[in-house]
Amino acid sequence: MRPNQIPKTYRVKSFGCQMNVYDGDRMAELLAEQGIAPAPEGEDADLVVLNTCHIREKAAEKVYSDIGRLRREDGSSPLIAVAGCVAQAEGEEIMARAPSVKMVVGPQAYHRLPEMIRDASAGQRVTDTDMPAETKFGALPKRRRSGPTAFLTVQEGCDKFCTYCVVPYTRGAEVSRPHADLIEEAKRLVDGGAREITLLGQNVNAWTGENAKGQAIGLDGLIRELAEIPDLARIRYTTSHPNDMTEGLIAAHGEVAKLMPFLHLPVQAGNDRVLNAMNRSHTVESYLRILEQVRAARPDIALSGDFIVGFPGESDAEFEDTLKLVDAVGYAQCFSFKYSPRPGTPAAAMDAQISAAVMDERLQRLQAALNRDQLAFNTASVGKTCDVLVERKGKHPGQWLGKSPWLQSVHFTGEAQVGDLVRVELTEAGPNSISAKLLETAPA
Ligand code: 5AD
Ligand code: SF4
């Protein structure tokens, strides 16, 4: 592309969490609105947005190697924008180290991409890592089309400051989007084809707002209102903090049929000393009490969580406590990670960093326990009848893939279409998916 030429095609590559996927989709919509088209599969794009994640190790290295890979045979590069949390945390270094990067844009500033692209096309290099008071959401185009499942960011940022985590620095303070905007965006998504909406936030259950009558409501109030949208069939939310699991939200799990029986509630570790050093501000017991209440409200709920092994100072015995917690809960599925020191976080400066070998061994043991429980959960589902929301075609002729209410991947063969809610019987469980028999073909 020659200078002064606005790009004609784009590609957005998102790494990391679901919020990054959401941000990546919104950037794509914004670019499309500017008349820039998605680059056809397998073809070079004029503009590439690398939407980065900084939560764990090697994020920055990955960005540099991606930038290197974008160089074309003739030595030229597309117009490259680095977005997301690495851009926020390390924007200056990226600009200094990678001359082919023309734009660095943080997660709260990407609504300004159109002006940045104009400046960059005119030969400037531009950085915008502001966290402006006005939110990006108002400046983004209205959402029109959607697949059967859609993400909706309702809350961003984090005030919890867990000592290992970069999110409070890269995403900023906790901010809730206004209720009216969310209801409007949700209705648009449903009009555009969404049958399931997953409400997103770094601390999604810390969402607060005011309903149309001016009453203060929490996430449970929002969920109850969204459940009134006729063609919306399913509601999910992620990710939650134990301290924001209010009574109302727990009750909603028992009362709102469209709220799916799945809860992702990270605990990180199974030992109170470690939790305290992590600044989690909950204990193992208080966490288990919440799960008990949620199970009382919705007995079939599938539980999920996040774990970190090898936090600085974690002893063998303290790690064993994590395994005990896993045994006590019986999770349906979980994410588990080796601790990664993040620059600028308190834990990175702590003594007694754990060796890679010990972390590897702990992660293997933890994942073996979690895999065992995931298979047990799936196996226990066999014989159940449930609805599956069809998301896409499978590899085999006539095969379809979708999700059960408990977020299990389900495959079946028969008459269906993307977006259908079909009734199936779960017939055979694997560790990562379940086969099912179609019971009715008419959309529910
Ligand atoms: N090292 C390893 N895992 C981390 N997470 C967050 N920060 C770190 C870190 N420094 C994990 C936590 C969190 C998930 C999104 O990522 O488990 O819940
Ligand atoms: Fe990070 Fe803790 Fe905030 Fe989650 S609650 S985003 S782990 S600081």
Coordinates of C-alpha atoms and ligand atoms in Angstrom, one line a residue:
M1 CA 0.0 0.0 0.0
R2 CA 1.3 3.4 -0.9
P3 CA 1.2 6.3 1.6
N4 CA -2.0 8.3 1.6
Q5 CA -4.0 5.4 0.5
I6 CA -6.7 4.3 2.9
P7 CA -6.7 0.5 3.3
K8 CA -9.3 -1.4 1.3
T9 CA -9.2 -4.7 3.3
Y10 CA -8.5 -5.6 6.9
R11 CA -7.9 -8.6 9.1
V12 CA -8.4 -8.6 12.9
K13 CA -6.5 -11.2 14.9
S14 CA -7.7 -11.5 18.5
F15 CA -5.8 -13.4 21.3
G16 CA -6.9 -14.1 24.8
C17 CA -10.2 -13.7 26.6
Q18 CA -13.7 -13.4 25.3
M19 CA -13.7 -9.7 25.9
N20 CA -10.9 -9.5 23.4
V21 CA -13.0 -11.5 20.9
Y22 CA -15.8 -9.0 21.5
D23 CA -13.5 -6.0 21.1
G24 CA -12.1 -7.6 17.9
D25 CA -15.6 -8.0 16.5
R26 CA -16.4 -4.4 17.3
M27 CA -13.3 -3.2 15.6
A28 CA -14.2 -5.2 12.6
E29 CA -17.7 -3.6 12.5
L30 CA -16.0 -0.2 12.8
L31 CA -13.7 -0.9 9.9
A32 CA -16.5 -2.2 7.8
E33 CA -18.4 1.0 8.5
Q34 CA -15.5 2.9 7.1
G35 CA -15.8 1.0 3.8
I36 CA -12.9 -1.3 4.6
A37 CA -13.8 -4.9 3.7
P38 CA -12.6 -8.2 5.4
A39 CA -9.7 -9.6 3.5
P40 CA -10.7 -12.8 1.7
E41 CA -9.4 -16.0 3.3
G42 CA -5.8 -16.7 2.3
E43 CA -5.2 -13.2 0.9
D44 CA -3.1 -10.4 2.2
A45 CA -4.9 -7.6 4.0
D46 CA -4.0 -3.9 3.6
L47 CA -4.6 -3.4 7.3
V48 CA -3.9 -5.9 10.1
V49 CA -5.0 -5.4 13.7
L50 CA -3.3 -7.6 16.2
N51 CA -5.6 -7.5 19.2
T52 CA -3.3 -8.7 22.0
C53 CA -3.6 -10.2 25.4
H54 CA -1.2 -9.5 28.3
I55 CA -2.6 -11.8 31.0
R56 CA 0.1 -14.4 30.8
E57 CA 3.6 -15.0 29.6
K58 CA 5.2 -14.3 26.3
A59 CA 2.4 -12.1 25.1
A60 CA 4.8 -9.4 23.9
E61 CA 7.1 -11.9 22.2
K62 CA 4.2 -13.4 20.4
V63 CA 3.3 -9.9 19.1
Y64 CA 6.8 -9.3 17.7
S65 CA 6.9 -12.7 16.0
D66 CA 3.5 -12.0 14.5
I67 CA 4.7 -8.6 13.3
G68 CA 7.7 -10.3 11.7
R69 CA 5.5 -12.8 9.9
L70 CA 3.4 -10.1 8.4
R71 CA 6.4 -8.9 6.3
R72 CA 5.8 -9.7 2.6
E73 CA 8.3 -11.2 0.2
D74 CA 9.1 -7.8 -1.3
G75 CA 9.9 -6.5 2.2
S76 CA 6.8 -4.4 2.5
S77 CA 4.2 -4.8 5.3
P78 CA 0.5 -4.1 5.6
L79 CA -0.5 -1.2 7.8
I80 CA -0.2 -2.8 11.2
A81 CA -2.1 -1.8 14.3
V82 CA -1.4 -3.3 17.7
A83 CA -4.4 -3.2 19.9
G84 CA -5.5 -4.8 23.2
C85 CA -3.7 -5.1 26.6
V86 CA -0.1 -5.5 25.3
A87 CA -0.6 -2.3 23.4
Q88 CA -1.8 -0.6 26.6
A89 CA 1.0 -1.9 28.7
E90 CA 3.9 -1.8 26.3
G91 CA 2.9 0.6 23.5
E92 CA 6.0 2.7 23.7
E93 CA 8.4 -0.3 23.5
I94 CA 6.4 -1.7 20.5
M95 CA 6.7 1.6 18.7
A96 CA 10.4 1.7 19.4
R97 CA 11.1 -1.9 18.5
A98 CA 8.9 -2.5 15.6
P99 CA 9.0 0.2 12.9
S100 CA 6.4 -1.5 10.8
V101 CA 3.8 -0.9 13.5
K102 CA 2.0 2.3 12.6
M103 CA -0.7 2.3 15.2
V104 CA -0.9 1.4 18.9
V105 CA -4.3 1.5 20.4
G106 CA -5.5 0.6 23.9
P107 CA -8.6 -1.3 24.8
Q108 CA -10.5 1.8 25.8
A109 CA -9.5 3.9 22.7
Y110 CA -10.2 1.7 19.7
H111 CA -13.3 3.7 18.7
R112 CA -10.7 6.2 17.5
L113 CA -9.3 3.8 14.9
P114 CA -10.8 5.6 11.9
E115 CA -8.8 8.8 12.5
M116 CA -5.7 6.8 13.4
I117 CA -6.0 5.0 10.1
R118 CA -6.2 8.2 8.2
D119 CA -3.1 9.6 10.0
A120 CA -1.2 6.4 9.6
S121 CA -2.1 6.2 5.9
A122 CA -0.6 9.7 5.6
G123 CA 2.6 8.4 6.9
Q124 CA 2.3 9.2 10.6
R125 CA 2.8 6.7 13.5
V126 CA 0.1 7.1 16.1
T127 CA -0.4 5.9 19.6
D128 CA -3.6 6.2 21.6
T129 CA -3.7 4.5 25.0
D130 CA -5.9 7.0 26.7
M131 CA -8.6 5.8 29.1
P132 CA -11.1 8.5 28.2
A133 CA -14.0 9.4 30.4
E134 CA -16.4 9.1 27.5
T135 CA -16.8 5.5 26.7
K136 CA -15.9 3.9 23.4
F137 CA -19.3 2.2 23.2
G138 CA -21.2 5.3 22.3
A139 CA -18.9 5.9 19.3
L140 CA -19.0 2.4 17.9
P141 CA -21.4 1.5 15.1
K142 CA -24.8 -0.1 16.0
R143 CA -24.7 -3.8 15.8
R144 CA -26.7 -5.4 13.0
R145 CA -25.9 -9.0 12.3
S146 CA -25.1 -11.8 14.7
G147 CA -24.6 -15.5 14.8
P148 CA -26.7 -17.6 17.1
T149 CA -24.4 -16.8 20.0
A150 CA -23.3 -13.3 20.8
F151 CA -21.1 -11.6 23.4
L152 CA -22.3 -8.4 25.0
T153 CA -19.8 -6.5 27.1
V154 CA -21.7 -5.0 30.1
Q155 CA -18.8 -4.2 32.4
E156 CA -15.1 -3.6 32.0
G157 CA -12.1 -3.2 34.2
C158 CA -11.3 -4.3 37.6
D159 CA -10.8 -2.7 41.1
K160 CA -9.9 -5.9 42.9
F161 CA -6.1 -5.8 42.3
C162 CA -5.3 -9.5 42.8
T163 CA -1.5 -9.3 43.2
Y164 CA -0.7 -11.4 40.2
C165 CA -3.0 -9.7 37.7
V166 CA -2.4 -7.0 35.1
V167 CA -6.0 -6.4 34.3
P168 CA -6.5 -3.5 36.7
Y169 CA -3.6 -1.7 34.9
T170 CA -4.4 -2.6 31.3
R171 CA -8.2 -2.3 31.4
G172 CA -8.6 0.3 34.1
A173 CA -11.1 0.8 36.8
E174 CA -14.5 -1.1 37.0
V175 CA -17.0 0.6 34.8
S176 CA -20.6 -0.6 34.1
R177 CA -22.2 0.3 30.8
P178 CA -25.6 2.0 31.2
H179 CA -28.7 -0.2 31.4
A180 CA -30.5 1.4 28.4
D181 CA -27.6 0.9 26.1
L182 CA -27.3 -2.7 27.0
I183 CA -31.0 -3.4 26.5
E184 CA -30.8 -1.7 23.1
E185 CA -27.7 -3.6 22.1
A186 CA -29.2 -6.9 23.2
K187 CA -32.4 -6.3 21.2
R188 CA -30.3 -5.5 18.1
L189 CA -28.3 -8.6 18.6
V190 CA -31.5 -10.7 18.8
D191 CA -33.0 -8.9 15.8
G192 CA -29.7 -9.7 14.0
G193 CA -30.0 -13.4 14.7
A194 CA -28.6 -14.1 18.3
R195 CA -30.5 -16.6 20.3
E196 CA -28.0 -16.7 23.1
I197 CA -26.2 -13.8 24.7
T198 CA -23.2 -14.1 27.0
L199 CA -22.8 -11.0 29.2
L200 CA -19.1 -10.2 29.5
G201 CA -17.1 -8.3 32.0
Q202 CA -13.8 -8.8 33.9
N203 CA -16.0 -8.7 36.9
V204 CA -19.4 -9.1 35.2
N205 CA -21.3 -9.7 38.5
A206 CA -20.1 -6.3 39.8
W207 CA -22.3 -4.7 37.1
T208 CA -24.6 -2.1 38.6
G209 CA -27.0 0.3 36.9
E210 CA -30.4 2.0 37.0
N211 CA -33.4 0.6 35.3
A212 CA -35.9 2.6 33.3
K213 CA -37.8 3.5 36.5
G214 CA -34.6 4.9 38.0
Q215 CA -34.2 2.0 40.5
A216 CA -30.7 0.7 41.3
I217 CA -30.2 -2.8 39.9
G218 CA -27.5 -5.4 39.8
L219 CA -26.6 -8.0 37.2
D220 CA -29.6 -10.2 38.3
G221 CA -31.9 -7.3 37.5
L222 CA -30.4 -6.9 34.1
I223 CA -30.6 -10.6 33.4
R224 CA -34.3 -10.6 34.5
E225 CA -35.0 -7.8 32.0
L226 CA -33.1 -9.4 29.2
A227 CA -35.1 -12.6 29.8
E228 CA -38.2 -10.7 28.7
I229 CA -36.8 -10.4 25.1
P230 CA -39.1 -12.9 23.3
D231 CA -36.6 -14.4 20.8
L232 CA -33.7 -14.5 23.2
A233 CA -33.5 -18.1 24.4
R234 CA -30.4 -18.3 26.5
I235 CA -28.4 -16.0 28.8
R236 CA -25.0 -16.6 30.2
Y237 CA -22.5 -14.4 32.0
T238 CA -18.7 -14.5 32.6
T239 CA -16.4 -13.9 34.4
S240 CA -17.4 -13.5 38.0
H241 CA -15.7 -12.7 41.3
P242 CA -16.9 -14.6 44.4
N243 CA -17.3 -11.4 46.4
D244 CA -19.9 -10.1 43.9
M245 CA -22.1 -13.2 44.0
T246 CA -25.1 -11.4 45.5
E247 CA -28.2 -13.1 46.9
G248 CA -30.2 -11.8 44.0
L249 CA -27.9 -13.2 41.4
I250 CA -27.8 -16.6 43.2
A251 CA -31.6 -16.6 43.4
A252 CA -31.8 -15.7 39.6
H253 CA -30.2 -19.0 38.9
G254 CA -33.2 -20.7 40.3
E255 CA -35.8 -18.4 39.0
V256 CA -34.9 -17.3 35.5
A257 CA -35.4 -20.2 33.1
K258 CA -33.4 -18.5 30.3
L259 CA -30.3 -18.2 32.6
M260 CA -28.3 -21.3 31.7
P261 CA -27.2 -23.6 34.5
F262 CA -23.5 -22.8 34.3
L263 CA -21.3 -20.7 36.5
H264 CA -17.7 -19.7 35.9
L265 CA -16.5 -18.6 39.3
P266 CA -12.7 -18.5 39.6
V267 CA -11.1 -19.4 42.9
Q268 CA -7.4 -19.5 41.9
A269 CA -6.2 -21.6 44.8
G270 CA -7.4 -23.8 47.6
N271 CA -5.5 -22.4 50.5
D272 CA -6.3 -19.4 52.6
R273 CA -2.7 -18.2 53.1
V274 CA -2.2 -18.2 49.3
L275 CA -5.6 -16.6 48.7
N276 CA -4.6 -13.8 51.1
A277 CA -1.2 -13.3 49.4
M278 CA -3.1 -13.1 46.1
N279 CA -5.3 -10.4 47.6
R280 CA -8.4 -12.4 46.6
S281 CA -10.3 -11.2 49.7
H282 CA -12.3 -14.4 50.0
T283 CA -11.5 -17.7 51.8
V284 CA -11.9 -21.3 50.7
E285 CA -14.8 -21.6 53.0
S286 CA -16.6 -18.5 51.9
Y287 CA -16.1 -19.7 48.2
L288 CA -17.5 -23.2 49.0
R289 CA -20.5 -21.6 50.8
I290 CA -21.4 -19.6 47.7
L291 CA -21.2 -22.7 45.6
E292 CA -23.5 -24.5 48.1
Q293 CA -26.1 -21.7 47.8
V294 CA -25.9 -21.7 44.0
R295 CA -26.4 -25.4 44.0
A296 CA -29.3 -25.1 46.3
A297 CA -30.9 -22.6 43.9
R298 CA -30.1 -24.6 40.8
P299 CA -29.2 -28.2 41.6
D300 CA -28.0 -29.2 38.1
I301 CA -25.7 -26.2 37.8
A302 CA -22.3 -26.9 36.0
L303 CA -19.5 -25.3 37.8
S304 CA -16.3 -23.9 36.3
G305 CA -13.3 -22.0 37.6
D306 CA -9.8 -20.7 37.1
F307 CA -6.7 -21.9 38.9
I308 CA -3.1 -20.7 39.2
V309 CA -0.4 -23.1 40.3
G310 CA 3.0 -22.0 41.6
F311 CA 2.0 -18.6 43.0
P312 CA 5.2 -17.2 44.8
G313 CA 5.7 -19.0 48.1
E314 CA 3.1 -21.8 47.4
S315 CA 4.3 -24.8 49.3
D316 CA 3.6 -28.5 48.4
A317 CA 1.1 -28.7 51.2
E318 CA -0.7 -25.5 50.0
F319 CA -0.9 -26.9 46.5
E320 CA -2.4 -30.1 47.9
D321 CA -5.1 -27.9 49.3
T322 CA -6.0 -26.9 45.7
L323 CA -6.4 -30.6 44.8
K324 CA -8.6 -31.1 47.8
L325 CA -10.8 -28.1 46.8
V326 CA -11.1 -29.6 43.3
D327 CA -12.2 -32.9 44.8
A328 CA -14.7 -31.2 47.0
V329 CA -16.4 -29.2 44.2
G330 CA -16.5 -31.6 41.3
Y331 CA -16.1 -29.0 38.5
A332 CA -17.7 -29.5 35.0
Q333 CA -14.7 -27.8 33.4
C334 CA -11.9 -25.4 34.4
F335 CA -9.0 -23.4 33.2
S336 CA -5.7 -23.8 34.9
F337 CA -2.4 -21.9 34.5
K338 CA 1.1 -21.7 35.7
Y339 CA 1.8 -18.5 37.5
S340 CA 3.4 -16.0 35.3
P341 CA 5.1 -12.9 36.8
R342 CA 3.6 -9.9 35.1
P343 CA 5.7 -6.8 35.1
G344 CA 4.5 -4.1 37.5
T345 CA 2.3 -6.4 39.6
P346 CA 3.1 -6.9 43.3
A347 CA 3.5 -10.7 43.0
A348 CA 6.2 -10.3 40.4
A349 CA 8.4 -8.7 43.1
M350 CA 7.6 -11.3 45.8
D351 CA 10.3 -13.6 47.1
A352 CA 10.2 -17.4 46.7
Q353 CA 9.2 -17.5 43.0
I354 CA 8.5 -21.2 42.2
S355 CA 10.7 -23.1 39.8
A356 CA 9.4 -24.0 36.3
A357 CA 9.8 -27.7 37.1
V358 CA 7.7 -27.6 40.2
M359 CA 5.0 -25.5 38.4
D360 CA 5.0 -28.1 35.5
E361 CA 4.5 -30.9 37.9
R362 CA 1.7 -29.2 39.8
L363 CA -0.1 -28.1 36.7
Q364 CA 0.0 -31.7 35.4
R365 CA -1.5 -33.1 38.6
L366 CA -4.1 -30.4 38.7
Q367 CA -5.1 -30.9 35.1
A368 CA -5.3 -34.6 35.6
A369 CA -7.8 -34.1 38.4
L370 CA -9.8 -31.5 36.4
N371 CA -9.9 -33.7 33.3
R372 CA -11.1 -36.6 35.4
D373 CA -13.9 -34.5 36.8
Q374 CA -14.8 -33.1 33.4
L375 CA -15.2 -36.6 32.0
A376 CA -17.2 -37.6 35.1
F377 CA -19.5 -34.6 34.6
N378 CA -20.0 -35.5 30.9
T379 CA -20.5 -39.1 31.7
A380 CA -23.2 -38.3 34.3
S381 CA -25.0 -36.3 31.6
V382 CA -25.6 -39.4 29.4
G383 CA -29.3 -40.3 29.2
K384 CA -30.4 -36.7 29.9
T385 CA -32.7 -34.9 27.5
C386 CA -31.9 -31.3 26.8
D387 CA -32.0 -28.5 24.2
V388 CA -29.0 -27.8 22.1
L389 CA -28.4 -24.5 20.4
V390 CA -27.0 -25.3 16.9
E391 CA -23.9 -23.2 16.2
R392 CA -22.4 -24.8 13.1
K393 CA -22.0 -27.8 10.8
G394 CA -19.8 -30.6 11.9
K395 CA -17.2 -32.4 9.9
H396 CA -19.4 -35.3 8.8
P397 CA -22.3 -35.1 6.4
G398 CA -25.5 -34.1 8.2
Q399 CA -23.7 -33.5 11.5
W400 CA -24.3 -30.4 13.6
L401 CA -22.4 -28.9 16.5
G402 CA -23.9 -26.9 19.4
K403 CA -23.9 -26.4 23.1
S404 CA -26.0 -28.0 25.9
P405 CA -27.4 -25.8 28.7
W406 CA -24.3 -26.9 30.7
L407 CA -22.0 -25.5 28.0
Q408 CA -20.9 -28.9 26.8
S409 CA -20.1 -29.3 23.1
V410 CA -22.7 -31.6 21.6
H411 CA -22.7 -33.2 18.2
F412 CA -25.6 -35.0 16.5
T413 CA -26.8 -35.9 13.0
G414 CA -30.2 -35.0 11.5
E415 CA -32.3 -32.2 10.2
A416 CA -31.4 -28.9 11.7
Q417 CA -30.2 -25.4 10.9
V418 CA -27.7 -23.0 12.5
G419 CA -29.7 -21.1 15.2
D420 CA -32.2 -23.9 15.9
L421 CA -32.8 -25.0 19.4
V422 CA -33.3 -28.7 19.1
R423 CA -34.3 -31.3 21.6
V424 CA -31.8 -34.2 22.0
E425 CA -30.9 -37.1 24.2
L426 CA -27.2 -37.2 25.3
T427 CA -26.0 -40.6 24.4
E428 CA -22.2 -40.9 24.7
A429 CA -19.7 -38.8 26.6
G430 CA -16.1 -38.0 25.8
P431 CA -13.7 -35.7 27.7
N432 CA -14.5 -32.7 25.4
S433 CA -17.7 -33.4 23.7
I434 CA -20.9 -35.5 23.9
S435 CA -22.8 -37.3 21.1
A436 CA -26.5 -37.0 21.0
K437 CA -29.6 -38.3 19.3
L438 CA -32.0 -35.8 17.8
L439 CA -35.5 -36.1 19.3
E440 CA -37.5 -33.5 17.4
T441 CA -36.7 -31.6 14.3
A442 CA -39.0 -28.6 14.7
P443 CA -37.2 -25.6 16.2
A444 CA -38.2 -25.1 19.8
Ligands
5AD1 N1 -0.3 -15.9 35.9 C1 -1.1 -16.9 35.6 N2 -2.4 -16.9 35.5 C2 -3.0 -15.7 35.5 N3 -4.3 -15.3 35.5 C3 -4.4 -14.0 35.6 N4 -3.1 -13.5 35.9 C4 -2.3 -14.5 35.8 C5 -0.9 -14.6 36.0 N5 -0.1 -13.6 36.3 C6 -5.4 -16.3 35.2 C7 -6.4 -16.3 36.4 C8 -7.5 -15.5 35.8 C9 -7.5 -15.9 34.4 C10 -8.2 -15.0 33.5 O1 -6.1 -15.9 34.1 O2 -6.7 -17.6 36.7 O3 -8.8 -15.9 36.4
SF4_2 FE1 -7.4 -9.9 37.7 FE2 -8.3 -10.4 40.2 FE3 -9.5 -8.5 38.7 FE4 -9.9 -11.0 38.0 S1 -10.5 -10.0 39.9 S2 -9.3 -9.3 36.6 S3 -7.9 -11.9 38.5 S4 -7.4 -8.5 39.5

